[in-house]
Structures are given as C-alpha cells and as structure tokens.
Amino acid sequence: DIVMTQSPDSLAVSLGERATINCKSSQSVLYSSNNKNYLAWYQQKSGQPPKLLIYWASARESGVPDRFSGSGSGTDFTLTISSLQAEDVAVYYCQQYYSSPPTFGPGTKVDIK
Amino acid sequence: QVQLVESGGGLVKPGGSLRLSCAASGFTFSDYDMSWIRQVPGKGLEWLSYITSSSSYTNYADSVRGRFTISRDNVKNSLYLQMNSLRAGDTAVYYCARCAIFDRDAFDIWGQGTMVTVSS
C-alpha cells in the first residue's frame, strides 16, 4: 500500500494570511502515460463528512473557492490556502488514487491564530 | 440536490452483524461506482470497499475482506454494506461515497455517516 504522510500535524494562521500543507507519498503517484498525479485533497469541518477540494493534484473541484490551490508532482504535494478565512477552519487530508487501496494522509488541522 | 444518506448504524456486540444502507438521490445512481469509507472518531480515513455501477466488480480492504460484503440495488438507488464478525476495532463512523467520474478511487460526494459501535 502507498503510505501518505502530511506536515505539519496542525497549524494556526492569522485571518487573511497564507496556509500551506504538505503531503508526501511513499512512492510516486505520477502516471507517466498521461502525466497526471493521482492525488486529491479533502476538507473536513467538525462534525461533517470530507469534501473534495482538489483532484489530479491541482484541479479545483467545482464550487471550491480559488484561494485553494494544489501543486506538486511525483511524491511531494502542497495544498495552499492563499488568504485564510474563518470558514476554512478544518482538517485537511490528502489521498492517493494511483493504486488500490486508495489511502489517505493522517490529516492537518488548520486553525485561526 | 445530490445527496447520500446512510442508515443502519448502532451498537453491536463483538462477533455480531450489522447491515448499513446508503440512499442516493439527486443523481443517476446507476451511472456511478460507489465506495464505503470509515473513520474512527478523531482519527483518519480508511477506505473499505468498492463496487462498480453494474455490480460486476467489487474490491475490499484487507482489514475487512471476508467479513464485509458490499452490494447495491440500482432500482432502489441504494448501496449496502453487510458487516459480519464485527470486532472492537470496527468501531467508527461509516461513510458511503460516490466515486468520481474521473477516477473510481477518488470520492466526490460523501454521506453524513452512520456510527457503528462494537462493544460488549
């Protein structure tokens, strides 16, 4: 199984400031035949199910604000919230769908400083 | 609106069984592959099982293979998870999730979840 790790475990950012979350996979999730990274990001607010934010490492799901962006390739990925809003307080998970079983990172908790 | 609603969770003794259901609405259920994913409260996410839109193929995580069975009824727009030989470690919130059109192992719609507690 591909093991996903995230850093930091948690971070506190001032409103309007940038938040950056890192995700690393134990093996590459880049499929060479189509040059796509099989990596998604989810947001989970307290008491709610996860919500898909980003897929193919950088494609924003419909309806997701453009302050959320994903980047990276191969084994190293980043989710950036360019200007943190109060409603962005949540736990964020990365997930690989390159190979079965799909696996999730342990999550990064984002709070307001 | 697009919605998934789970039901069937509850308290069960070790070794017992439980059947979870997931009712889909707001989209053409028969067009989509579906999965079950669980989360121990306060912990991470674990994918459990997958079924194709026509039920022709299923797959399971090693942790539940041989104990859990996924199925669906496209007439009733419903997904099911039959859970047997339950253990304390199966205690979690169970989510049904719609597999994304772009890849069956990513999940674009999630239900609110149903809690399963395995305890004597």
XYZ file of N, CA and C in Angstrom:
699
model
N 0.832 -1.196 0.000
C 0.000 0.000 0.000
C 0.875 1.257 0.000
N 0.397 2.299 -0.658
C 1.108 3.576 -0.637
C 0.789 4.297 0.669
N 1.831 4.705 1.374
C 1.665 5.403 2.647
C 1.752 6.909 2.402
N 0.765 7.620 2.918
C 0.712 9.069 2.782
C 1.059 9.720 4.118
N 1.924 10.706 4.087
C 2.249 11.464 5.287
C 1.968 12.942 5.027
N 1.660 13.666 6.085
C 1.370 15.092 5.975
C 2.141 15.871 7.020
N 2.457 17.110 6.691
C 3.077 18.013 7.659
C 2.599 19.432 7.402
N 2.469 20.228 8.464
C 2.571 19.803 9.861
C 1.317 19.048 10.292
N 1.307 18.596 11.544
C 0.099 17.969 12.089
C -1.002 19.004 12.263
N -0.594 20.208 12.637
C -1.541 21.299 12.810
C -0.824 22.618 12.591
N -1.618 23.629 12.238
C -1.052 24.968 12.107
C -2.132 25.990 12.386
N -1.698 27.140 12.913
C -2.584 28.256 13.193
C -2.104 29.448 12.382
N -3.022 30.020 11.626
C -2.691 31.107 10.718
C -3.642 32.275 10.956
N -3.131 33.472 10.851
C -3.981 34.654 11.011
C -4.933 34.794 9.826
N -6.095 35.358 10.083
C -7.057 35.602 9.008
C -6.406 36.427 7.908
N -6.614 35.984 6.677
C -6.044 36.683 5.535
C -4.636 36.255 5.167
N -4.016 35.463 6.019
C -2.658 35.004 5.743
C -2.692 33.658 5.001
N -1.524 33.246 4.531
C -1.392 32.021 3.750
C -1.185 30.815 4.647
N -1.861 29.724 4.295
C -1.662 28.451 4.980
C -1.143 27.439 3.961
N -0.123 26.696 4.359
C 0.493 25.718 3.457
C 0.581 24.366 4.144
N 0.057 23.354 3.468
C 0.050 21.984 3.987
C 0.807 21.094 3.008
N 1.662 20.256 3.551
C 2.463 19.365 2.722
C 1.999 17.928 2.826
N 2.163 17.210 1.745
C 1.770 15.807 1.671
C 2.842 15.050 0.891
N 3.193 13.893 1.404
C 4.226 13.093 0.744
C 3.738 11.658 0.618
N 3.964 11.056 -0.536
C 3.596 9.667 -0.756
C 4.836 8.785 -0.740
N 4.656 7.534 -0.314
C 5.792 6.617 -0.177
C 6.329 6.148 -1.542
N 5.541 6.348 -2.568
C 6.010 6.110 -3.930
C 5.309 7.086 -4.860
N 5.853 7.261 -6.032
C 5.295 8.234 -6.960
C 3.858 7.905 -7.314
N 3.030 8.941 -7.391
C 1.651 8.786 -7.831
C 1.443 9.448 -9.192
N 2.548 9.692 -9.883
C 2.515 10.243 -11.228
C 2.456 9.108 -12.233
N 1.390 9.090 -13.027
C 1.214 8.065 -14.052
C 1.831 8.596 -15.337
N 2.872 7.969 -15.788
C 3.659 8.513 -16.892
C 2.888 8.559 -18.213
N 1.937 7.649 -18.402
C 1.262 7.581 -19.704
C 0.375 8.795 -19.970
N -0.147 9.416 -18.891
C -0.992 10.597 -19.083
C -0.453 11.827 -18.355
N 0.687 11.666 -17.688
C 1.340 12.762 -16.955
C 0.413 13.378 -15.901
N -0.402 12.538 -15.275
C -1.285 13.025 -14.222
C -0.857 12.473 -12.872
N -0.950 13.314 -11.862
C -0.699 12.898 -10.495
C -2.019 12.504 -9.844
N -2.084 11.272 -9.361
C -3.324 10.718 -8.817
C -3.422 11.077 -7.332
N -3.667 12.368 -7.088
C -3.618 12.914 -5.741
C -4.786 13.880 -5.550
N -5.524 13.691 -4.465
C -6.661 14.548 -4.140
C -6.482 15.153 -2.751
N -7.184 16.279 -2.548
C -7.229 16.940 -1.241
C -8.693 17.067 -0.813
N -8.926 16.824 0.482
C -10.256 16.931 1.062
C -10.213 17.854 2.268
N -11.353 18.512 2.501
C -11.535 19.354 3.682
C -12.618 18.716 4.547
N -12.357 18.578 5.837
C -13.369 18.057 6.742
C -13.563 19.023 7.903
N -14.714 19.652 7.926
C -15.066 20.521 9.046
C -15.652 19.677 10.169
N -15.607 20.214 11.368
C -16.041 19.482 12.552
C -17.472 18.982 12.396
N -17.668 17.695 12.612
C -18.993 17.106 12.548
C -19.544 16.886 11.153
N -18.708 17.087 10.151
C -19.146 16.933 8.757
C -18.314 15.873 8.051
N -18.829 15.361 6.927
C -18.005 14.437 6.131
C -16.946 15.207 5.348
N -15.960 14.509 4.847
C -14.975 15.172 3.989
C -15.611 15.724 2.721
N -14.974 16.767 2.198
C -15.421 17.403 0.963
C -14.244 17.462 -0.004
N -14.459 17.021 -1.224
C -13.395 17.048 -2.226
C -13.095 18.492 -2.639
N -11.810 18.865 -2.521
C -11.377 20.207 -2.918
C -10.619 20.195 -4.250
N -9.649 19.294 -4.332
C -8.666 19.282 -5.411
C -8.490 17.845 -5.884
N -8.363 17.654 -7.202
C -8.022 16.345 -7.746
C -6.966 16.542 -8.829
N -6.396 15.438 -9.307
C -5.232 15.499 -10.206
C -4.171 16.459 -9.662
N -4.078 16.548 -8.346
C -3.095 17.349 -7.618
C -3.319 18.849 -7.690
N -3.973 19.329 -8.754
C -4.090 20.781 -8.906
C -5.409 21.248 -9.514
N -6.286 20.322 -9.858
C -7.572 20.705 -10.445
C -8.579 20.976 -9.340
N -9.161 22.148 -9.369
C -10.106 22.540 -8.328
C -11.491 21.969 -8.639
N -12.097 21.353 -7.635
C -13.460 20.839 -7.805
C -14.413 22.016 -8.001
N -15.488 21.786 -8.740
C -16.463 22.825 -8.993
C -16.987 23.416 -7.692
N -17.019 24.746 -7.625
C -17.563 25.413 -6.449
C -16.549 25.711 -5.362
N -15.339 25.185 -5.508
C -14.305 25.431 -4.498
C -13.675 26.809 -4.747
N -13.579 27.631 -3.710
C -13.015 28.984 -3.898
C -11.597 28.938 -4.445
N -11.243 29.956 -5.232
C -9.928 29.928 -5.881
C -8.787 30.263 -4.923
N -9.088 30.533 -3.660
C -7.997 30.693 -2.683
C -7.349 29.341 -2.351
N -8.029 28.256 -2.709
C -7.459 26.916 -2.536
C -6.733 26.504 -3.813
N -5.477 26.094 -3.663
C -4.737 25.618 -4.823
C -3.852 24.443 -4.431
N -3.642 23.549 -5.383
C -2.788 22.398 -5.163
C -1.636 22.401 -6.142
N -0.508 21.892 -5.673
C 0.670 21.827 -6.528
C 1.498 20.608 -6.154
N 2.516 20.349 -6.964
C 3.427 19.245 -6.693
C 3.331 18.157 -7.726
N 4.275 17.230 -7.649
C 4.300 16.121 -8.598
C 5.155 14.987 -8.043
N 4.820 13.774 -8.484
C 5.620 12.622 -8.076
C 5.273 12.147 -6.681
N 6.046 12.587 -5.700
C 5.814 12.170 -4.311
C 5.564 13.337 -3.357
N 5.722 14.558 -3.804
C 5.609 15.719 -2.918
C 4.574 16.713 -3.411
N 3.619 17.025 -2.532
C 2.489 17.851 -2.910
C 2.204 18.895 -1.835
N 1.530 19.955 -2.259
C 1.211 21.060 -1.349
C -0.207 21.548 -1.614
N -0.935 21.789 -0.529
C -2.212 22.498 -0.595
C -1.986 23.874 0.014
N -2.358 24.904 -0.719
C -2.192 26.269 -0.247
C -3.545 26.957 -0.159
N -3.775 27.586 0.986
C -4.918 28.477 1.139
C -4.324 29.875 1.126
N -4.611 30.634 0.091
C -3.862 31.879 -0.125
C -4.199 32.961 0.889
N -5.434 32.986 1.327
C -5.882 34.003 2.282
C -6.917 33.352 3.191
N -6.471 32.917 4.349
C -7.313 32.100 5.217
C -8.559 32.844 5.679
N -9.698 32.184 5.533
C -10.967 32.712 6.020
C -11.433 31.886 7.220
N -12.328 32.469 8.009
C -12.796 31.772 9.213
C -13.437 30.425 8.870
N -14.096 30.371 7.727
C -14.789 29.131 7.339
C -13.839 28.043 6.847
N -12.552 28.342 6.786
C -11.570 27.356 6.343
C -11.028 26.524 7.495
N -11.434 26.829 8.722
C -11.015 26.018 9.868
C -11.529 24.590 9.678
N -10.617 23.648 9.628
C -10.966 22.276 9.264
C -9.725 21.405 9.368
N -9.938 20.120 9.158
C -8.831 19.186 8.959
C -8.756 18.888 7.459
N -7.546 18.898 6.939
C -7.327 18.679 5.512
C -6.570 17.369 5.313
N -7.075 16.567 4.385
C -6.476 15.262 4.090
C -6.033 15.190 2.637
N -4.864 14.633 2.403
C -4.509 14.251 1.041
C -4.826 12.772 0.865
N -4.993 12.362 -0.385
C -5.343 10.973 -0.695
C -4.775 10.605 -2.058
N -4.178 9.437 -2.140
C -3.710 8.956 -3.439
C -4.732 8.000 -4.024
N -4.938 8.100 -5.332
C -5.797 7.130 -6.020
C -5.038 6.513 -7.193
N -3.726 6.454 -7.044
C -2.861 5.850 -8.067
C -2.987 4.342 -8.062
N -3.054 3.768 -6.860
C -3.164 2.315 -6.785
C -4.089 1.926 -5.655
N -4.695 0.754 -5.797
C -5.604 0.260 -4.777
C -4.817 -0.487 -3.702
N -5.125 -0.290 -2.431
C -6.251 0.505 -1.939
C -5.944 2.000 -1.949
N -6.938 2.824 -2.216
C -6.731 4.261 -2.049
C -6.408 4.544 -0.585
N -5.447 5.427 -0.343
C -5.018 5.696 1.019
C -4.964 7.197 1.280
N -5.235 7.531 2.539
C -5.317 8.919 2.966
C -4.132 9.269 3.869
N -3.766 10.542 3.872
C -2.831 11.025 4.867
C -3.528 11.150 6.208
N -2.765 11.387 7.274
C -3.332 11.450 8.623
C -4.073 12.741 8.924
N -3.958 13.716 8.054
C -4.681 14.961 8.249
C -3.830 16.065 8.852
N -4.180 17.305 8.502
C -3.568 18.506 9.072
C -4.694 19.419 9.532
N -4.627 19.786 10.806
C -5.674 20.647 11.383
C -5.264 22.102 11.191
N -6.163 22.888 10.618
C -5.913 24.314 10.394
C -6.838 25.129 11.288
N -6.248 26.026 12.071
C -6.979 26.900 12.984
C -6.620 28.344 12.729
N -7.381 29.228 13.350
C -7.111 30.653 13.275
C -6.188 31.054 14.421
N -5.156 31.838 14.103
C -4.259 32.327 15.155
C -4.862 33.551 15.821
N -31.097 18.064 -4.646
C -29.647 18.169 -4.665
C -29.034 16.780 -4.518
N -27.792 16.685 -4.938
C -27.082 15.415 -4.828
C -26.893 15.059 -3.355
N -27.312 13.860 -2.984
C -27.295 13.503 -1.571
C -27.111 12.007 -1.369
N -26.377 11.681 -0.319
C -26.237 10.305 0.154
C -26.597 10.289 1.626
N -27.453 9.358 2.024
C -27.878 9.271 3.410
C -27.693 7.840 3.910
N -26.804 7.688 4.874
C -26.548 6.379 5.465
C -27.508 6.097 6.617
N -27.724 4.824 6.856
C -28.520 4.379 7.997
C -28.083 2.971 8.377
N -28.533 2.542 9.548
C -28.272 1.170 9.959
C -27.198 1.008 11.012
N -26.549 2.099 11.373
C -25.525 2.003 12.406
C -26.140 1.773 13.773
N -25.286 1.494 14.732
C -25.752 1.276 16.089
C -24.751 0.510 16.910
N -25.212 0.024 18.056
C -24.376 -0.732 18.992
C -24.552 -2.231 18.733
N -23.447 -2.923 18.594
C -23.498 -4.368 18.340
C -22.389 -5.030 19.151
N -22.624 -6.260 19.576
C -21.629 -6.994 20.367
C -20.549 -7.577 19.461
N -19.364 -7.764 19.997
C -18.301 -8.418 19.211
C -18.788 -9.751 18.680
N -18.463 -9.993 17.405
C -18.920 -11.198 16.741
C -20.263 -11.040 16.051
N -20.928 -9.941 16.308
C -22.239 -9.708 15.730
C -22.194 -9.179 14.312
N -23.375 -8.908 13.784
C -23.517 -8.435 12.405
C -24.360 -7.174 12.356
N -24.180 -6.441 11.265
C -24.924 -5.210 11.042
C -24.963 -4.970 9.543
N -26.077 -4.413 9.054
C -26.169 -4.067 7.633
C -26.403 -2.567 7.505
N -25.470 -1.898 6.858
C -25.599 -0.475 6.602
C -26.240 -0.252 5.246
N -27.020 0.819 5.162
C -27.631 1.220 3.895
C -27.240 2.651 3.575
N -27.265 2.968 2.297
C -26.961 4.317 1.837
C -27.941 4.637 0.714
N -28.805 5.620 0.956
C -29.808 6.015 -0.039
C -29.285 7.200 -0.835
N -29.298 7.047 -2.140
C -28.787 8.087 -3.030
C -29.941 8.844 -3.681
N -29.748 10.134 -3.879
C -30.743 10.944 -4.574
C -30.061 12.120 -5.269
N -30.744 12.674 -6.258
C -30.236 13.855 -6.938
C -29.288 13.582 -8.079
N -29.008 12.311 -8.345
C -28.157 11.951 -9.472
C -28.538 10.543 -9.943
N -28.050 10.169 -11.114
C -28.352 8.856 -11.666
C -27.433 7.827 -11.025
N -27.951 7.213 -9.971
C -27.159 6.302 -9.137
C -26.516 5.194 -9.979
N -27.227 4.680 -10.929
C -26.739 3.542 -11.710
C -25.565 3.892 -12.624
N -25.246 5.169 -12.726
C -24.117 5.595 -13.562
C -22.787 5.602 -12.804
N -22.837 5.467 -11.489
C -21.649 5.696 -10.668
C -21.210 4.465 -9.888
N -19.883 4.277 -9.842
C -19.311 3.352 -8.890
C -19.429 3.964 -7.492
N -19.402 3.123 -6.469
C -19.581 3.595 -5.097
C -18.598 2.912 -4.154
N -18.330 3.569 -3.040
C -17.423 3.021 -2.040
C -17.949 3.243 -0.629
N -17.403 2.475 0.294
C -17.569 2.690 1.735
C -16.213 3.060 2.322
N -16.230 4.036 3.201
C -15.031 4.533 3.870
C -15.398 4.735 5.325
N -14.471 4.463 6.245
C -14.788 4.661 7.656
C -13.762 5.564 8.323
N -14.166 6.070 9.483
C -13.310 6.983 10.242
C -13.552 6.780 11.730
N -12.540 6.348 12.430
C -12.615 6.310 13.883
C -12.715 7.756 14.352
N -13.639 8.079 15.241
C -13.810 9.476 15.680
C -12.495 10.096 16.124
N -12.203 11.251 15.534
C -10.974 11.947 15.868
C -9.736 11.420 15.160
N -9.930 10.421 14.298
C -8.797 9.809 13.604
C -8.950 9.961 12.090
N -8.134 9.220 11.363
C -8.079 9.358 9.914
C -9.115 8.526 9.174
N -8.987 8.515 7.873
C -9.939 7.881 6.967
C -9.374 6.583 6.406
N -10.230 5.565 6.348
C -9.828 4.266 5.838
C -10.835 3.802 4.799
N -10.389 3.623 3.553
C -11.241 3.061 2.511
C -11.486 1.583 2.800
N -12.727 1.149 2.605
C -13.097 -0.224 2.930
C -13.445 -1.080 1.721
N -14.260 -0.512 0.822
C -14.797 -1.359 -0.221
C -15.308 -0.524 -1.379
N -15.395 -1.164 -2.526
C -15.773 -0.515 -3.782
C -16.657 -1.452 -4.584
N -17.617 -0.882 -5.315
C -18.455 -1.666 -6.205
C -18.690 -0.872 -7.487
N -18.612 -1.549 -8.610
C -18.865 -0.869 -9.870
C -20.350 -0.562 -10.037
N -20.652 0.278 -11.000
C -22.031 0.729 -11.211
C -22.988 -0.436 -11.497
N -22.482 -1.469 -12.159
C -23.326 -2.614 -12.518
C -23.173 -3.786 -11.567
N -22.406 -3.594 -10.501
C -22.113 -4.658 -9.508
C -21.230 -5.768 -10.075
N -20.612 -5.536 -11.214
C -19.823 -6.578 -11.852
C -18.492 -6.831 -11.150
N -18.025 -5.847 -10.382
C -16.727 -5.982 -9.719
C -16.785 -5.330 -8.348
N -16.218 -6.005 -7.379
C -16.089 -5.439 -6.035
C -14.653 -5.612 -5.558
N -14.277 -4.786 -4.600
C -12.942 -4.866 -4.029
C -13.031 -4.481 -2.559
N -12.097 -5.023 -1.769
C -12.145 -4.807 -0.328
C -10.757 -4.511 0.223
N -10.731 -3.750 1.308
C -9.500 -3.603 2.068
C -9.200 -4.921 2.780
N -7.925 -5.181 2.992
C -7.538 -6.423 3.668
C -8.179 -6.541 5.045
N -8.390 -5.399 5.695
C -8.901 -5.393 7.069
C -10.340 -5.905 7.168
N -11.064 -5.918 6.060
C -12.476 -6.328 6.117
C -12.805 -7.449 5.130
N -11.851 -7.815 4.279
C -12.127 -8.847 3.274
C -12.492 -10.149 3.966
N -13.577 -10.760 3.501
C -14.066 -11.994 4.091
C -15.071 -11.773 5.213
N -15.156 -10.545 5.726
C -16.122 -10.240 6.792
C -17.218 -9.299 6.306
N -16.860 -8.376 5.424
C -17.814 -7.379 4.934
C -18.167 -7.689 3.478
N -19.406 -7.371 3.103
C -19.852 -7.549 1.716
C -20.577 -6.299 1.251
N -20.120 -5.763 0.137
C -20.755 -4.588 -0.458
C -21.734 -5.047 -1.534
N -22.846 -4.334 -1.651
C -23.820 -4.634 -2.698
C -24.608 -3.368 -2.993
N -25.417 -3.426 -4.016
C -26.228 -2.265 -4.398
C -27.495 -2.723 -5.096
N -28.487 -1.836 -5.084
C -29.744 -2.066 -5.790
C -30.019 -0.801 -6.591
N -29.781 -0.856 -7.888
C -29.926 0.339 -8.716
C -31.383 0.729 -8.930
N -32.300 -0.175 -8.673
C -33.728 0.173 -8.749
C -34.110 0.997 -7.522
N -33.571 0.617 -6.385
C -33.875 1.324 -5.137
C -32.899 2.468 -4.866
N -31.932 2.682 -5.784
C -30.920 3.742 -5.594
C -30.227 3.611 -4.240
N -29.844 2.406 -3.922
C -29.283 2.139 -2.599
C -28.016 1.311 -2.663
N -27.122 1.610 -1.727
C -25.862 0.906 -1.528
C -25.911 0.260 -0.150
N -25.278 -0.908 -0.039
C -25.325 -1.627 1.228
C -23.927 -2.096 1.635
N -23.775 -2.293 2.956
C -22.568 -2.926 3.474
C -22.994 -3.906 4.560
N -22.874 -5.192 4.259
C -23.151 -6.231 5.246
C -21.874 -6.488 6.030
N -21.939 -6.301 7.340
C -20.753 -6.442 8.189
C -20.962 -7.604 9.152
N -20.131 -8.617 9.047
C -20.194 -9.787 9.919
C -18.931 -9.887 10.760
N -19.001 -10.724 11.782
C -17.841 -10.971 12.663
C -17.208 -9.662 13.123
N -18.035 -8.771 13.604
C -17.558 -7.449 13.977
C -16.651 -7.508 15.200
N -15.670 -6.590 15.177
C -14.669 -6.503 16.247
C -14.678 -5.101 16.826
N -14.074 -4.948 17.997
C -13.997 -3.619 18.612
C -13.303 -2.626 17.678
N -12.339 -3.096 16.920
C -11.608 -2.228 16.011
C -12.421 -1.742 14.823
N -13.633 -2.280 14.651
C -14.518 -1.806 13.575
C -15.351 -0.608 14.018
N -15.240 -0.227 15.285
C -15.962 0.941 15.784
C -15.505 2.199 15.047
N -16.446 2.862 14.389
C -16.107 4.015 13.554
C -17.381 4.633 12.998
N -17.221 5.798 12.384
C -18.256 6.371 11.536
C -18.058 5.808 10.133
N -19.126 5.297 9.560
C -19.072 4.701 8.225
C -19.736 5.632 7.219
N -18.974 5.976 6.192
C -19.457 6.851 5.138
C -19.637 6.069 3.837
N -20.731 6.336 3.138
C -20.769 5.925 1.739
C -20.310 7.125 0.912
N -19.679 6.843 -0.199
C -19.124 7.906 -1.030
C -19.283 7.553 -2.504
N -19.584 8.564 -3.278
C -19.677 8.377 -4.720
C -18.287 8.461 -5.320
N -17.961 7.481 -6.139
C -16.672 7.508 -6.812
C -16.717 8.548 -7.939
N -15.670 9.326 -8.013
C -15.610 10.397 -9.004
C -15.581 9.835 -10.423
N -16.194 10.577 -11.329
C -16.186 10.164 -12.738
C -14.748 10.071 -13.257
N -13.876 10.952 -12.763
C -12.521 10.981 -13.306
C -11.666 9.827 -12.794
N -12.049 9.211 -11.679
C -11.318 8.051 -11.180
C -12.128 7.385 -10.073
N -12.246 6.067 -10.159
C -13.097 5.357 -9.213
C -12.550 5.368 -7.797
N -11.276 5.678 -7.645
C -10.682 5.665 -6.307
C -10.558 7.056 -5.698
N -11.264 8.031 -6.249
C -11.433 9.331 -5.614
C -12.919 9.529 -5.380
N -13.283 10.417 -4.451
C -14.650 10.431 -3.939
C -15.201 11.849 -3.923
N -16.221 12.113 -4.753
C -16.658 13.498 -4.904
C -17.905 13.850 -4.107
N -18.649 12.870 -3.646
C -19.813 13.108 -2.798
C -19.777 12.109 -1.645
N -19.988 12.615 -0.421
C -19.970 11.779 0.780
C -21.285 11.929 1.517
N -21.744 10.845 2.142
C -22.866 10.947 3.048
C -22.432 11.541 4.376
N -23.396 11.736 5.268
C -23.109 12.312 6.586
C -22.517 11.277 7.541
N -22.656 10.027 7.203
C -22.054 8.980 8.015
C -23.021 8.374 9.018
N -22.764 7.134 9.388
C -23.527 6.448 10.423
C -22.542 5.778 11.376
N -22.789 5.931 12.670
C -21.845 5.442 13.680
C -22.097 3.971 13.996
N -21.039 3.197 13.996
C -21.096 1.796 14.392
C -20.211 1.624 15.618
N -20.790 1.096 16.679
C -20.040 0.845 17.919
C -20.080 -0.648 18.218
N -18.906 -1.252 18.312
C -18.814 -2.680 18.616
C -18.283 -2.808 20.040
N -19.161 -3.239 20.929
C -18.795 -3.315 22.343
C -19.709 -4.295 23.070
N -19.144 -4.969 24.058
C -19.954 -5.884 24.843
C -20.630 -5.161 26.010
